[in-house]
Amino acid sequence: MRVVPAPPSIVVAAFLLVAAACSTHDEGASPESAVQLLIASARAGDRLAVYQRLGPRTRSRIEEQLASARKTGGTRMLRPEDLVTVGWVPPAWEAAGTRLLRREGEEAEVEVYSVTGDRQTVNVVREGRTWRVELPLR
């Protein structure tokens, strides 16, 4: 049996891993809630929920990595959420909240901020009636 190493994982930014969980029940009805839900999912270590909150470009990149892994002939069947890494990056700072910076049509930018002034801008896109987070990919 040949085991092929998993392809490089997509790392959810450190700010998502240490952010305060924001309680919301609107399932991504706004750009801010999409980011808050992703933060909460990452904090919980729920890879499937993180994957489900990602935008189409990010999911497409994950699917490309999966297809590449399958071509190598490995015996391990990977799922898309297996390529999402949560909880492995040490926290740089703890998020205190979010605020909408820009919203134009189907795209938006949300700022995640800390009480000490740290800030991170997150890109969000609308997919149907739900907003999803697009991660910066290398």
PDB file of C-alpha atoms in Angstrom:
ATOM      1  CA  MET A   1       0.000   0.000   0.000  1.00  0.00           C
ATOM      2  CA  ARG A   2       1.422   3.351  -1.055  1.00  0.00           C
ATOM      3  CA  VAL A   3       0.533   6.426   0.954  1.00  0.00           C
ATOM      4  CA  VAL A   4       0.877   9.770  -0.783  1.00  0.00           C
ATOM      5  CA  PRO A   5       1.445  12.847   1.369  1.00  0.00           C
ATOM      6  CA  ALA A   6      -1.436  15.284   1.428  1.00  0.00           C
ATOM      7  CA  PRO A   7      -1.028  18.344  -0.791  1.00  0.00           C
ATOM      8  CA  PRO A   8      -0.255  21.696   0.846  1.00  0.00           C
ATOM      9  CA  SER A   9      -3.175  22.707   3.021  1.00  0.00           C
ATOM     10  CA  ILE A  10      -4.897  26.015   2.856  1.00  0.00           C
ATOM     11  CA  VAL A  11      -4.257  27.738   6.135  1.00  0.00           C
ATOM     12  CA  VAL A  12      -7.035  29.781   7.637  1.00  0.00           C
ATOM     13  CA  ALA A  13      -5.409  33.017   8.762  1.00  0.00           C
ATOM     14  CA  ALA A  14      -4.383  33.219  12.400  1.00  0.00           C
ATOM     15  CA  PHE A  15      -6.916  35.909  13.168  1.00  0.00           C
ATOM     16  CA  LEU A  16      -9.674  33.424  12.401  1.00  0.00           C
ATOM     17  CA  LEU A  17      -8.264  30.925  14.839  1.00  0.00           C
ATOM     18  CA  VAL A  18      -8.165  33.206  17.852  1.00  0.00           C
ATOM     19  CA  ALA A  19     -11.140  35.426  17.218  1.00  0.00           C
ATOM     20  CA  ALA A  20     -13.945  35.788  19.663  1.00  0.00           C
ATOM     21  CA  ALA A  21     -16.851  33.630  18.581  1.00  0.00           C
ATOM     22  CA  CYS A  22     -19.648  35.886  17.466  1.00  0.00           C
ATOM     23  CA  SER A  23     -23.114  34.492  17.950  1.00  0.00           C
ATOM     24  CA  THR A  24     -25.328  34.798  14.917  1.00  0.00           C
ATOM     25  CA  HIS A  25     -28.132  32.769  13.389  1.00  0.00           C
ATOM     26  CA  ASP A  26     -28.433  34.372   9.958  1.00  0.00           C
ATOM     27  CA  GLU A  27     -26.088  31.871   8.231  1.00  0.00           C
ATOM     28  CA  GLY A  28     -24.125  34.483   6.303  1.00  0.00           C
ATOM     29  CA  ALA A  29     -26.945  36.836   5.362  1.00  0.00           C
ATOM     30  CA  SER A  30     -24.512  39.768   5.633  1.00  0.00           C
ATOM     31  CA  PRO A  31     -20.786  40.105   4.889  1.00  0.00           C
ATOM     32  CA  GLU A  32     -20.025  40.645   8.580  1.00  0.00           C
ATOM     33  CA  SER A  33     -21.957  37.559   9.678  1.00  0.00           C
ATOM     34  CA  ALA A  34     -20.158  35.449   7.041  1.00  0.00           C
ATOM     35  CA  VAL A  35     -16.834  36.410   8.624  1.00  0.00           C
ATOM     36  CA  GLN A  36     -18.177  35.918  12.148  1.00  0.00           C
ATOM     37  CA  LEU A  37     -19.456  32.437  11.273  1.00  0.00           C
ATOM     38  CA  LEU A  38     -16.115  31.483   9.746  1.00  0.00           C
ATOM     39  CA  ILE A  39     -14.334  32.733  12.870  1.00  0.00           C
ATOM     40  CA  ALA A  40     -16.634  30.689  15.103  1.00  0.00           C
ATOM     41  CA  SER A  41     -16.181  27.567  12.953  1.00  0.00           C
ATOM     42  CA  ALA A  42     -12.396  27.936  12.956  1.00  0.00           C
ATOM     43  CA  ARG A  43     -12.347  28.432  16.729  1.00  0.00           C
ATOM     44  CA  ALA A  44     -14.392  25.265  17.134  1.00  0.00           C
ATOM     45  CA  GLY A  45     -11.973  23.370  14.883  1.00  0.00           C
ATOM     46  CA  ASP A  46     -14.854  22.410  12.577  1.00  0.00           C
ATOM     47  CA  ARG A  47     -13.153  21.889   9.199  1.00  0.00           C
ATOM     48  CA  LEU A  48     -16.378  21.040   7.370  1.00  0.00           C
ATOM     49  CA  ALA A  49     -18.115  24.199   8.596  1.00  0.00           C
ATOM     50  CA  VAL A  50     -15.054  26.273   7.649  1.00  0.00           C
ATOM     51  CA  TYR A  51     -15.038  24.751   4.160  1.00  0.00           C
ATOM     52  CA  GLN A  52     -18.770  25.397   3.740  1.00  0.00           C
ATOM     53  CA  ARG A  53     -18.258  29.091   4.567  1.00  0.00           C
ATOM     54  CA  LEU A  54     -15.547  29.596   1.948  1.00  0.00           C
ATOM     55  CA  GLY A  55     -16.200  31.395  -1.320  1.00  0.00           C
ATOM     56  CA  PRO A  56     -16.248  29.814  -4.786  1.00  0.00           C
ATOM     57  CA  ARG A  57     -12.674  30.835  -5.721  1.00  0.00           C
ATOM     58  CA  THR A  58     -11.283  29.387  -2.507  1.00  0.00           C
ATOM     59  CA  ARG A  59     -13.308  26.183  -2.858  1.00  0.00           C
ATOM     60  CA  SER A  60     -12.209  25.895  -6.481  1.00  0.00           C
ATOM     61  CA  ARG A  61      -8.564  26.061  -5.415  1.00  0.00           C
ATOM     62  CA  ILE A  62      -9.176  23.344  -2.829  1.00  0.00           C
ATOM     63  CA  GLU A  63     -10.874  21.192  -5.484  1.00  0.00           C
ATOM     64  CA  GLU A  64      -7.837  21.675  -7.758  1.00  0.00           C
ATOM     65  CA  GLN A  65      -5.592  20.443  -4.959  1.00  0.00           C
ATOM     66  CA  LEU A  66      -7.863  17.435  -4.429  1.00  0.00           C
ATOM     67  CA  ALA A  67      -7.806  16.573  -8.126  1.00  0.00           C
ATOM     68  CA  SER A  68      -4.025  16.818  -8.107  1.00  0.00           C
ATOM     69  CA  ALA A  69      -3.789  14.529  -5.079  1.00  0.00           C
ATOM     70  CA  ARG A  70      -6.084  11.967  -6.687  1.00  0.00           C
ATOM     71  CA  LYS A  71      -3.925  11.870  -9.839  1.00  0.00           C
ATOM     72  CA  THR A  72      -0.926  10.700  -7.808  1.00  0.00           C
ATOM     73  CA  GLY A  73      -2.611   7.368  -7.193  1.00  0.00           C
ATOM     74  CA  GLY A  74      -2.734   7.615  -3.429  1.00  0.00           C
ATOM     75  CA  THR A  75      -4.989   5.264  -1.543  1.00  0.00           C
ATOM     76  CA  ARG A  76      -6.319   7.788   0.957  1.00  0.00           C
ATOM     77  CA  MET A  77      -9.578   9.372  -0.117  1.00  0.00           C
ATOM     78  CA  LEU A  78      -9.456  13.046   0.774  1.00  0.00           C
ATOM     79  CA  ARG A  79     -12.470  15.279   1.233  1.00  0.00           C
ATOM     80  CA  PRO A  80     -12.354  19.038   0.547  1.00  0.00           C
ATOM     81  CA  GLU A  81     -12.430  19.856   4.256  1.00  0.00           C
ATOM     82  CA  ASP A  82      -9.340  17.659   4.764  1.00  0.00           C
ATOM     83  CA  LEU A  83      -7.344  20.374   3.016  1.00  0.00           C
ATOM     84  CA  VAL A  84      -8.486  23.069   5.428  1.00  0.00           C
ATOM     85  CA  THR A  85      -6.111  23.538   8.334  1.00  0.00           C
ATOM     86  CA  VAL A  86      -7.541  25.043  11.488  1.00  0.00           C
ATOM     87  CA  GLY A  87      -5.899  25.396  14.839  1.00  0.00           C
ATOM     88  CA  TRP A  88      -2.272  24.935  13.765  1.00  0.00           C
ATOM     89  CA  VAL A  89      -1.233  28.589  13.552  1.00  0.00           C
ATOM     90  CA  PRO A  90      -0.306  30.283  16.812  1.00  0.00           C
ATOM     91  CA  PRO A  91      -2.469  33.324  17.502  1.00  0.00           C
ATOM     92  CA  ALA A  92      -1.025  36.681  16.618  1.00  0.00           C
ATOM     93  CA  TRP A  93      -3.877  38.602  18.254  1.00  0.00           C
ATOM     94  CA  GLU A  94      -7.437  38.099  19.368  1.00  0.00           C
ATOM     95  CA  ALA A  95     -10.241  39.620  17.338  1.00  0.00           C
ATOM     96  CA  ALA A  96     -12.726  41.786  19.181  1.00  0.00           C
ATOM     97  CA  GLY A  97     -15.194  42.362  16.352  1.00  0.00           C
ATOM     98  CA  THR A  98     -15.901  43.076  12.706  1.00  0.00           C
ATOM     99  CA  ARG A  99     -17.090  46.012  10.654  1.00  0.00           C
ATOM    100  CA  LEU A 100     -18.082  46.463   7.039  1.00  0.00           C
ATOM    101  CA  LEU A 101     -15.531  48.500   5.089  1.00  0.00           C
ATOM    102  CA  ARG A 102     -16.953  48.297   1.570  1.00  0.00           C
ATOM    103  CA  ARG A 103     -19.896  46.633  -0.166  1.00  0.00           C
ATOM    104  CA  GLU A 104     -20.298  46.826  -3.927  1.00  0.00           C
ATOM    105  CA  GLY A 105     -22.779  44.485  -5.549  1.00  0.00           C
ATOM    106  CA  GLU A 106     -21.729  40.886  -4.927  1.00  0.00           C
ATOM    107  CA  GLU A 107     -18.422  41.730  -3.224  1.00  0.00           C
ATOM    108  CA  ALA A 108     -17.521  43.240   0.132  1.00  0.00           C
ATOM    109  CA  GLU A 109     -14.614  43.835   2.475  1.00  0.00           C
ATOM    110  CA  VAL A 110     -14.949  43.251   6.195  1.00  0.00           C
ATOM    111  CA  GLU A 111     -12.428  44.373   8.759  1.00  0.00           C
ATOM    112  CA  VAL A 112     -11.625  42.137  11.720  1.00  0.00           C
ATOM    113  CA  TYR A 113     -10.109  44.148  14.564  1.00  0.00           C
ATOM    114  CA  SER A 114      -8.639  43.643  18.028  1.00  0.00           C
ATOM    115  CA  VAL A 115      -8.920  45.789  21.144  1.00  0.00           C
ATOM    116  CA  THR A 116      -5.231  46.701  20.758  1.00  0.00           C
ATOM    117  CA  GLY A 117      -5.668  48.096  17.242  1.00  0.00           C
ATOM    118  CA  ASP A 118      -4.670  45.114  15.084  1.00  0.00           C
ATOM    119  CA  ARG A 119      -6.680  44.900  11.868  1.00  0.00           C
ATOM    120  CA  GLN A 120      -7.183  42.428   9.042  1.00  0.00           C
ATOM    121  CA  THR A 121      -9.287  42.935   5.915  1.00  0.00           C
ATOM    122  CA  VAL A 122     -11.277  39.941   4.678  1.00  0.00           C
ATOM    123  CA  ASN A 123     -12.798  39.657   1.197  1.00  0.00           C
ATOM    124  CA  VAL A 124     -16.339  38.328   1.045  1.00  0.00           C
ATOM    125  CA  VAL A 125     -18.529  37.443  -1.965  1.00  0.00           C
ATOM    126  CA  ARG A 126     -22.220  36.733  -2.320  1.00  0.00           C
ATOM    127  CA  GLU A 127     -23.142  33.286  -3.544  1.00  0.00           C
ATOM    128  CA  GLY A 128     -26.876  33.123  -4.030  1.00  0.00           C
ATOM    129  CA  ARG A 129     -28.378  34.605  -0.860  1.00  0.00           C
ATOM    130  CA  THR A 130     -25.351  33.802   1.308  1.00  0.00           C
ATOM    131  CA  TRP A 131     -22.067  35.652   1.792  1.00  0.00           C
ATOM    132  CA  ARG A 132     -18.879  33.551   1.730  1.00  0.00           C
ATOM    133  CA  VAL A 133     -15.266  34.327   2.661  1.00  0.00           C
ATOM    134  CA  GLU A 134     -12.550  34.283  -0.005  1.00  0.00           C
ATOM    135  CA  LEU A 135      -9.144  33.511   1.472  1.00  0.00           C
ATOM    136  CA  PRO A 136      -5.964  34.937  -0.032  1.00  0.00           C
ATOM    137  CA  LEU A 137      -4.293  31.994  -1.780  1.00  0.00           C
ATOM    138  CA  ARG A 138      -0.692  31.664  -2.826  1.00  0.00           C
TER     139      ARG A 138
END
